[in-house]
Tab-separated table of C-alpha atoms and ligand atoms in Angstrom:
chain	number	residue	atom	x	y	z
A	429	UNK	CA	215.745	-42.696	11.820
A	430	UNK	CA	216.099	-39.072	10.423
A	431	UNK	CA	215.357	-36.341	12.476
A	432	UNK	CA	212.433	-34.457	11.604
A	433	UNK	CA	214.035	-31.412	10.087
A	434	UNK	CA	216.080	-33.998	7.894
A	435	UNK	CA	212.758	-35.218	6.409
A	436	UNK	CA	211.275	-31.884	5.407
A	437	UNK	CA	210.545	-31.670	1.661
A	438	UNK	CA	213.629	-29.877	-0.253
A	439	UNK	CA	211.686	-26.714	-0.624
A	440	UNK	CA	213.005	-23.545	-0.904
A	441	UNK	CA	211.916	-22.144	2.187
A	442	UNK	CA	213.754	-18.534	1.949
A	443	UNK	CA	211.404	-17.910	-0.621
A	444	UNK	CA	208.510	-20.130	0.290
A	445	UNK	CA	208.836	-20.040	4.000
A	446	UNK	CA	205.774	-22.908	4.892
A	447	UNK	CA	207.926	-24.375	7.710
A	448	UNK	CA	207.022	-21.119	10.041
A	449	UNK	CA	205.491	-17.364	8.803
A	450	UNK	CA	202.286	-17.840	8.213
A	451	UNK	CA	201.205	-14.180	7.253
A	452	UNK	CA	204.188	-14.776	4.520
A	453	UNK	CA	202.675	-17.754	3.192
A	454	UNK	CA	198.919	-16.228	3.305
A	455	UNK	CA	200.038	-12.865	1.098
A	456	UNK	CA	201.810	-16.081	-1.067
A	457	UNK	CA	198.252	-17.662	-1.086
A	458	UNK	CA	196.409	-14.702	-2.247
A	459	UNK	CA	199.101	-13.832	-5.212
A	460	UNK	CA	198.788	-17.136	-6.396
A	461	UNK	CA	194.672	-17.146	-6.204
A	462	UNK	CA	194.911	-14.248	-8.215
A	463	UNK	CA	196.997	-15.526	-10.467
A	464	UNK	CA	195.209	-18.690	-11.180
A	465	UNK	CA	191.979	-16.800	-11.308
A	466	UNK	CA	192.951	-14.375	-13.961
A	467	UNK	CA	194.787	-16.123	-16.253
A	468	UNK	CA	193.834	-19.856	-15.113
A	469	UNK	CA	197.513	-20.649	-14.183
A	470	UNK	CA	199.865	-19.916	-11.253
A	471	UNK	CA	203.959	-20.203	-10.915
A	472	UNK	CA	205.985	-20.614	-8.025
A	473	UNK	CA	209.580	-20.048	-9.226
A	474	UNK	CA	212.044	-21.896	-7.579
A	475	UNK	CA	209.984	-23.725	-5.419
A	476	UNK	CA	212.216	-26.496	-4.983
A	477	UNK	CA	215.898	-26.036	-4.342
A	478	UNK	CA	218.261	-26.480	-7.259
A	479	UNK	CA	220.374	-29.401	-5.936
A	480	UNK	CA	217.058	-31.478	-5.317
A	481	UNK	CA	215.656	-31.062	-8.322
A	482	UNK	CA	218.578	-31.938	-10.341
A	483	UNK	CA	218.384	-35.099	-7.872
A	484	UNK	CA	214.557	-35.546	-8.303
A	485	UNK	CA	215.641	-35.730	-12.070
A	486	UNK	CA	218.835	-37.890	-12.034
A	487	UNK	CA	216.528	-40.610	-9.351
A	488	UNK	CA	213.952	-40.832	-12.365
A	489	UNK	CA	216.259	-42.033	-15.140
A	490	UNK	CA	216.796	-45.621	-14.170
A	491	UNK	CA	212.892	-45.834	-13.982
A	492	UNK	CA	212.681	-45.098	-17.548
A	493	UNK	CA	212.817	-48.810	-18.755
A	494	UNK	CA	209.481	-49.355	-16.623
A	495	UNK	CA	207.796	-46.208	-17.861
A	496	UNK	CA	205.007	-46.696	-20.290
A	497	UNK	CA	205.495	-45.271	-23.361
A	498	UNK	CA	202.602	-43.773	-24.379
A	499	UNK	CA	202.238	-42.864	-28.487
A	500	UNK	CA	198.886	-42.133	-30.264
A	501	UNK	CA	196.968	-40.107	-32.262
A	502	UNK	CA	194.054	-38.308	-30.028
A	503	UNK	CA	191.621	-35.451	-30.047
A	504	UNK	CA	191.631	-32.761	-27.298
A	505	UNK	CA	188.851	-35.163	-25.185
A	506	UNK	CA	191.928	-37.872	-25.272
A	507	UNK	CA	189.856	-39.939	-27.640
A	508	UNK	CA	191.210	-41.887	-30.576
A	509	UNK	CA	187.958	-42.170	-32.391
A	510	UNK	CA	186.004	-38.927	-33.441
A	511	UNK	CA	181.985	-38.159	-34.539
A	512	UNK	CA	181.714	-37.988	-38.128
A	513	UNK	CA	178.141	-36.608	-37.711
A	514	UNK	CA	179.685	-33.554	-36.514
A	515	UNK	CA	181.979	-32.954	-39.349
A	516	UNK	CA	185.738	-31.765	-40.075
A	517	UNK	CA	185.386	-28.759	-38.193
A	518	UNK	CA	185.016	-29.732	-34.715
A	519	UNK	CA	187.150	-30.284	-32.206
A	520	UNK	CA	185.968	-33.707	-31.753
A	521	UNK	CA	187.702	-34.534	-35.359
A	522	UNK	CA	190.770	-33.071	-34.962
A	523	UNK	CA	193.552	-35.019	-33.833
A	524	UNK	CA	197.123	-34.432	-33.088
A	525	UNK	CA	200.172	-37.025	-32.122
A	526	UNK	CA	201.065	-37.584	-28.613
A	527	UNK	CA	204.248	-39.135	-27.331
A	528	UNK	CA	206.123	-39.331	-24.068
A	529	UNK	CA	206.759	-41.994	-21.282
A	530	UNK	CA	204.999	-42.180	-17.619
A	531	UNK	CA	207.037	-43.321	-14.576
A	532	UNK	CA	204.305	-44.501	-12.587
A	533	UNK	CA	203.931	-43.452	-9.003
A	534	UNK	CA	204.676	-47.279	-7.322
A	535	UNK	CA	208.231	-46.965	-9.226
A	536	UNK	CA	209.289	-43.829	-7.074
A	537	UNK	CA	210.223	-44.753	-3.648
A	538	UNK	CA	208.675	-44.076	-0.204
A	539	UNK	CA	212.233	-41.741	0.712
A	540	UNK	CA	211.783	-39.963	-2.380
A	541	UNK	CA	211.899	-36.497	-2.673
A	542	UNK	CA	208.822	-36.101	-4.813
A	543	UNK	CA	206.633	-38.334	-2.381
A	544	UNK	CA	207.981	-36.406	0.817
A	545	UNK	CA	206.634	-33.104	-0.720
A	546	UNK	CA	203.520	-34.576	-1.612
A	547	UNK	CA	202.897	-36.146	1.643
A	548	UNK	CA	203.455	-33.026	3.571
A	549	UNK	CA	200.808	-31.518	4.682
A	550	UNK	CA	201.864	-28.026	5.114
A	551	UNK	CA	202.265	-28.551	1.251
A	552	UNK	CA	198.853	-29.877	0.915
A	553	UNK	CA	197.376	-26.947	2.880
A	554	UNK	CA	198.977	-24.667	0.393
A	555	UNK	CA	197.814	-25.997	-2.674
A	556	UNK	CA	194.594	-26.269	-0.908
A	557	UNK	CA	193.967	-22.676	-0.636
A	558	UNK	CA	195.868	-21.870	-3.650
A	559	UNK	CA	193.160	-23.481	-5.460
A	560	UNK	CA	190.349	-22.738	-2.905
A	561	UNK	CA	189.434	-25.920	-1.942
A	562	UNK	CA	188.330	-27.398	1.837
A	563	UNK	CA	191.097	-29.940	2.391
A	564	UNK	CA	192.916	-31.720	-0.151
A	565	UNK	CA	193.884	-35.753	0.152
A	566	UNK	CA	196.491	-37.761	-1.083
A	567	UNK	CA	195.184	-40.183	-3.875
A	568	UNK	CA	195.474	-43.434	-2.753
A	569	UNK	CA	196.102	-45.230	-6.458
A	570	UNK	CA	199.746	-47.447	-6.676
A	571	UNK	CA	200.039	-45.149	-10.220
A	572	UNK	CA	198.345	-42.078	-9.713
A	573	UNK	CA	199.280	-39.743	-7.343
A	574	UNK	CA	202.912	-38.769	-8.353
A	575	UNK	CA	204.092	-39.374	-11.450
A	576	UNK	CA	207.015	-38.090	-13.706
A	577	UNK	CA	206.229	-37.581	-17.368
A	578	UNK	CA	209.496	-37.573	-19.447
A	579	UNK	CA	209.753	-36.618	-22.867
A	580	UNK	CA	212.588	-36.872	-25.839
A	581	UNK	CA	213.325	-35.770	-29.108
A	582	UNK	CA	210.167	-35.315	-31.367
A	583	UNK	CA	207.969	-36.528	-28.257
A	584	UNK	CA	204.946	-34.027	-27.477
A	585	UNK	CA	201.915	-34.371	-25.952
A	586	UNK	CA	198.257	-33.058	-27.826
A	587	UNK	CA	196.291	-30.348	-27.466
A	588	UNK	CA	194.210	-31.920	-24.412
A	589	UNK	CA	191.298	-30.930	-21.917
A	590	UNK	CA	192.421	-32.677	-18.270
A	591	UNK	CA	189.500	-34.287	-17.413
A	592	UNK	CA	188.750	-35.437	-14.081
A	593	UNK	CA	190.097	-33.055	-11.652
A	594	UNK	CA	189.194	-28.977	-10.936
A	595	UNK	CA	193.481	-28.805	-11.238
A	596	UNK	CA	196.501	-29.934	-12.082
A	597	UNK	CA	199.707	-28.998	-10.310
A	598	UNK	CA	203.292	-30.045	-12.143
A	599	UNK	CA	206.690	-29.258	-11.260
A	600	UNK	CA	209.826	-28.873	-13.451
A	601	UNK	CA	212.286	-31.207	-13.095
A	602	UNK	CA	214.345	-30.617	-16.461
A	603	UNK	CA	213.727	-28.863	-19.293
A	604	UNK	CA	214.894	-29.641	-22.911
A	605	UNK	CA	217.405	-28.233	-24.809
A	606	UNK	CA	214.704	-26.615	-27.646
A	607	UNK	CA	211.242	-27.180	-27.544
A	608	UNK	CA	208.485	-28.457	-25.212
A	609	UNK	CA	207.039	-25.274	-23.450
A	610	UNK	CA	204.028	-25.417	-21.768
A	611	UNK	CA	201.354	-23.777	-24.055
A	612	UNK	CA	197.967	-23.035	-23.037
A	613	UNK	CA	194.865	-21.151	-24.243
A	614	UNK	CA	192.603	-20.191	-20.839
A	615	UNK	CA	189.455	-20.234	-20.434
A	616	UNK	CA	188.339	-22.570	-23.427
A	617	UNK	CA	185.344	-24.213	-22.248
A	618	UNK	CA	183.692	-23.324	-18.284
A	619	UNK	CA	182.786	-26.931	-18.224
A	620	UNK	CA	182.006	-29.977	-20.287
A	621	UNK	CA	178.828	-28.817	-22.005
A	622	UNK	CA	179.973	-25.624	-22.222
A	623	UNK	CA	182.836	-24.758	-24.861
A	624	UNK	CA	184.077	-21.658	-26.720
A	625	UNK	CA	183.863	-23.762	-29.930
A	626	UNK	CA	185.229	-20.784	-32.254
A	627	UNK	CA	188.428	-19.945	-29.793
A	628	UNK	CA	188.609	-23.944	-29.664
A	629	UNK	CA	188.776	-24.255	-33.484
A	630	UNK	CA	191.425	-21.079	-33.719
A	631	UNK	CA	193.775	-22.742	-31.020
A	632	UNK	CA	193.956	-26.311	-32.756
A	633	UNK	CA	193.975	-24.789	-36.336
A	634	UNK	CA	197.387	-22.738	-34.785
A	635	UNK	CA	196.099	-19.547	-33.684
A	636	UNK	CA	198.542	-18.192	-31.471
A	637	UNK	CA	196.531	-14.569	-30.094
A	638	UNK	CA	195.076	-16.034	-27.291
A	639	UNK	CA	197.787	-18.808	-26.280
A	640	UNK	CA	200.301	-18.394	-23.342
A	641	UNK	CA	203.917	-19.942	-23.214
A	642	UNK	CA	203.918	-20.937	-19.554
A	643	UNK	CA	207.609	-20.303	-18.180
A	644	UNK	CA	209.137	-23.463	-16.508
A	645	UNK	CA	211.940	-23.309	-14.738
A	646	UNK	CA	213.711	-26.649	-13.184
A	647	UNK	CA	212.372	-26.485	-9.639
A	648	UNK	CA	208.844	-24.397	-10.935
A	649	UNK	CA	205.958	-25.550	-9.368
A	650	UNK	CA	202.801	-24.849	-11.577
A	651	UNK	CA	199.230	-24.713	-10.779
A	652	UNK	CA	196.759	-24.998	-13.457
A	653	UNK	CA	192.504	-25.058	-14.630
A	654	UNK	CA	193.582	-27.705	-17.216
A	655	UNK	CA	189.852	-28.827	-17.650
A	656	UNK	CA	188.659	-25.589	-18.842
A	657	UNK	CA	191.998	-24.506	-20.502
A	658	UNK	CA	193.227	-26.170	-24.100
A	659	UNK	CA	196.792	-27.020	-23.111
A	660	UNK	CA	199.847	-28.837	-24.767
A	661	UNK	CA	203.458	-29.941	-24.645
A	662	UNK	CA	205.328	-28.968	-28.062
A	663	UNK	CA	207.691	-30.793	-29.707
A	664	UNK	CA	210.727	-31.371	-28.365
A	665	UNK	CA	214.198	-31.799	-29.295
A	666	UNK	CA	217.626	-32.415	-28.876
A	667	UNK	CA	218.823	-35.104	-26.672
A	668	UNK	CA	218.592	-33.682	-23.096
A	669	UNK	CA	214.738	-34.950	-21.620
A	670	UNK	CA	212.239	-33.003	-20.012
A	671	UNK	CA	211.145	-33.885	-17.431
A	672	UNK	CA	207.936	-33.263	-15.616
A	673	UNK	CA	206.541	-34.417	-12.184
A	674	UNK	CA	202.544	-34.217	-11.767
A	675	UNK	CA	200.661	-34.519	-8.426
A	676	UNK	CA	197.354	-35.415	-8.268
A	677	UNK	CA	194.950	-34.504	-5.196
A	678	UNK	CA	191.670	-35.340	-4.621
A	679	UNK	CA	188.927	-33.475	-2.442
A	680	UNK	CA	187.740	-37.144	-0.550
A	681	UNK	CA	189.903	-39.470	1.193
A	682	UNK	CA	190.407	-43.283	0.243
A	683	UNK	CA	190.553	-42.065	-3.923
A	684	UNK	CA	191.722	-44.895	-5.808
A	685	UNK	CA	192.042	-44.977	-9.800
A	686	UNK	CA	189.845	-46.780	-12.633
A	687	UNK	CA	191.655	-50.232	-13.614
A	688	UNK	CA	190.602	-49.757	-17.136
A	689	UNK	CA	191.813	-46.021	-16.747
A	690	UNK	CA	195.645	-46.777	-15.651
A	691	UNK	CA	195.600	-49.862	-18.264
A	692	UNK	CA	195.322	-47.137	-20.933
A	693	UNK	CA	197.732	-44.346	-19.022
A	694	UNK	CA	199.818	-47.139	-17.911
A	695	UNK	CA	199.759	-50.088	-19.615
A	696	UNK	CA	198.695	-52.102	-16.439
A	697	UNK	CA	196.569	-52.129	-13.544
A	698	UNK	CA	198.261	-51.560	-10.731
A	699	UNK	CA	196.911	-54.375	-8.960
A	700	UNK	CA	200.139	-56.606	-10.200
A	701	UNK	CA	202.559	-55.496	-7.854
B	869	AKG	O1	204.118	-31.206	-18.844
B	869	AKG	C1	203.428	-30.191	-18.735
B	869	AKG	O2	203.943	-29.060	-18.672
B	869	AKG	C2	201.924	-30.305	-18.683
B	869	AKG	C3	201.483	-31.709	-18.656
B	869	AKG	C4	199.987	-31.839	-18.718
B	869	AKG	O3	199.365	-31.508	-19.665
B	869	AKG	C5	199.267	-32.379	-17.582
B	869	AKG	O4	199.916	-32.794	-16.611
B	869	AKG	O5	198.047	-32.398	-17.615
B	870	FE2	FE1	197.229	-31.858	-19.277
């Protein structure tokens, strides 16, 4: 057995001391808030120490063969299929290629680095009131709660709403030689039924005046409103992958996923294992 100090999560905690001051983390809390209220994204520089993440990155190659590589055409909603009743110029009919590959969270082991930070709770707590939420919970999906999304030359991801959660939190594992930053447009929409339509249009037409390049360090833990904020991956090259590990939290215990939902993400259930 390890001794409990052993089995801390490899964060930096001379920068982000959450193993003891509390008033340190709090004044860490309210930056962050701040951040994510203004511009609708926060960054926590290196969060994780430098010789974890590199092994965080190097643990997630093998995996690769099992990830599900993911390659379509979609519109920012993730759909395939748009309205023509609405016409060319609406976001529904605009699509854009996405391709990467997602190791799914049952691949990663128990011992792993990435599930021992997202199984503190310290960590949890954090993020929590980072994002201003009660009490966050693990998700309880065999996919969905940790997964590393790894991209290589030419791959990219769409301009893309998240959908289902308030945020999404990601951490930089490796970044590519040229290429893929993190782009994103804030405050696009406030909620489903209610979308900035023009700013929409000028973002997926190319408009660059309103669009952020997110830094992202290896070891960079980000915290973003990726429902209400137009976001993408660009294209990468070169032969070096980046790499990208995304938590997902939910605000009730005992979360599991949508079958259907992971057969799409990826390509199977879940329940096969
Ligand atoms: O890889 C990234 O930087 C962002 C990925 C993304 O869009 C997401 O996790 O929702
Ligand atoms: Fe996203």
């Amino acid at each position: 057995m390890s001794s409990p100090e052993l089995s801390l999560p490899p964060i930096d905690f001379s920068r982000y001391p959450l193993d003891g001051d509390s008033a340190a983390v709090a004044a860490l809390v309210g930056t962050c808030r701040a951040q994510l209220d203004g511009r609708q994204y926060c960054s926590l520089p290196g969060f994780i120490r430098g010789d974890a993440v590199e092994e965080m990155a190097r643990q997630a190659v093998p995996l690769l063969p099992q990830a599900n590589p993911a390659n379509s055409r979609r519109n920012c909603y993730l759909q395939r299929a748009g309205d023509p009743s609405l016409g060319n110029e609406h976001p529904r009919n605009i699509f854009n290629q996405a391709s990467y590959r997602m190791i799914a969270a049952d691949l990663l082991t128990e011992g792993s680095h990435l599930k021992r930070l997202y199984h503190w709770p310290p960590f949890q707590q954090m993020v929590a009131a980072i994002v201003g939420t009660g009490r966050l919970f693990p998700n309880e999906d065999p996919l969905q709660p940790v997964n590393v999304i790894c991209y290589g030359d030419g791959d990219q991801s769409a301009w893309h709403y998240d959908s289902t959660n308030a945020f999404t939190m990601t951490l930089m594992l490796q970044a590519a030689e040229e290429g893929g930053l993190f782009e994103l447009a804030p405050n696009t929409r406030a909620g489903e039924g209610d979308e900035d339509i023009p700013y929409m249009l000028e973002v997926l037409k190319g408009g660059r005046d309103r669009v952020a390049t997110v830094s992202r360090e290896p070891g960079e833990l980000t915290i973003f409103r990726g429902c209400n904020s137009l976001h993408r991956v660009s294209p990468v090259s070169g032969d070096r992958l980046r790499m990208m590990a995304v938590f997902v939290y939910e605000e009730a215990p005992g979360i599991t996923g949508d079958p259907e939902v992971n057969q799409t993400v990826y390509g199977r259930t879940g329940a096969e294992r």
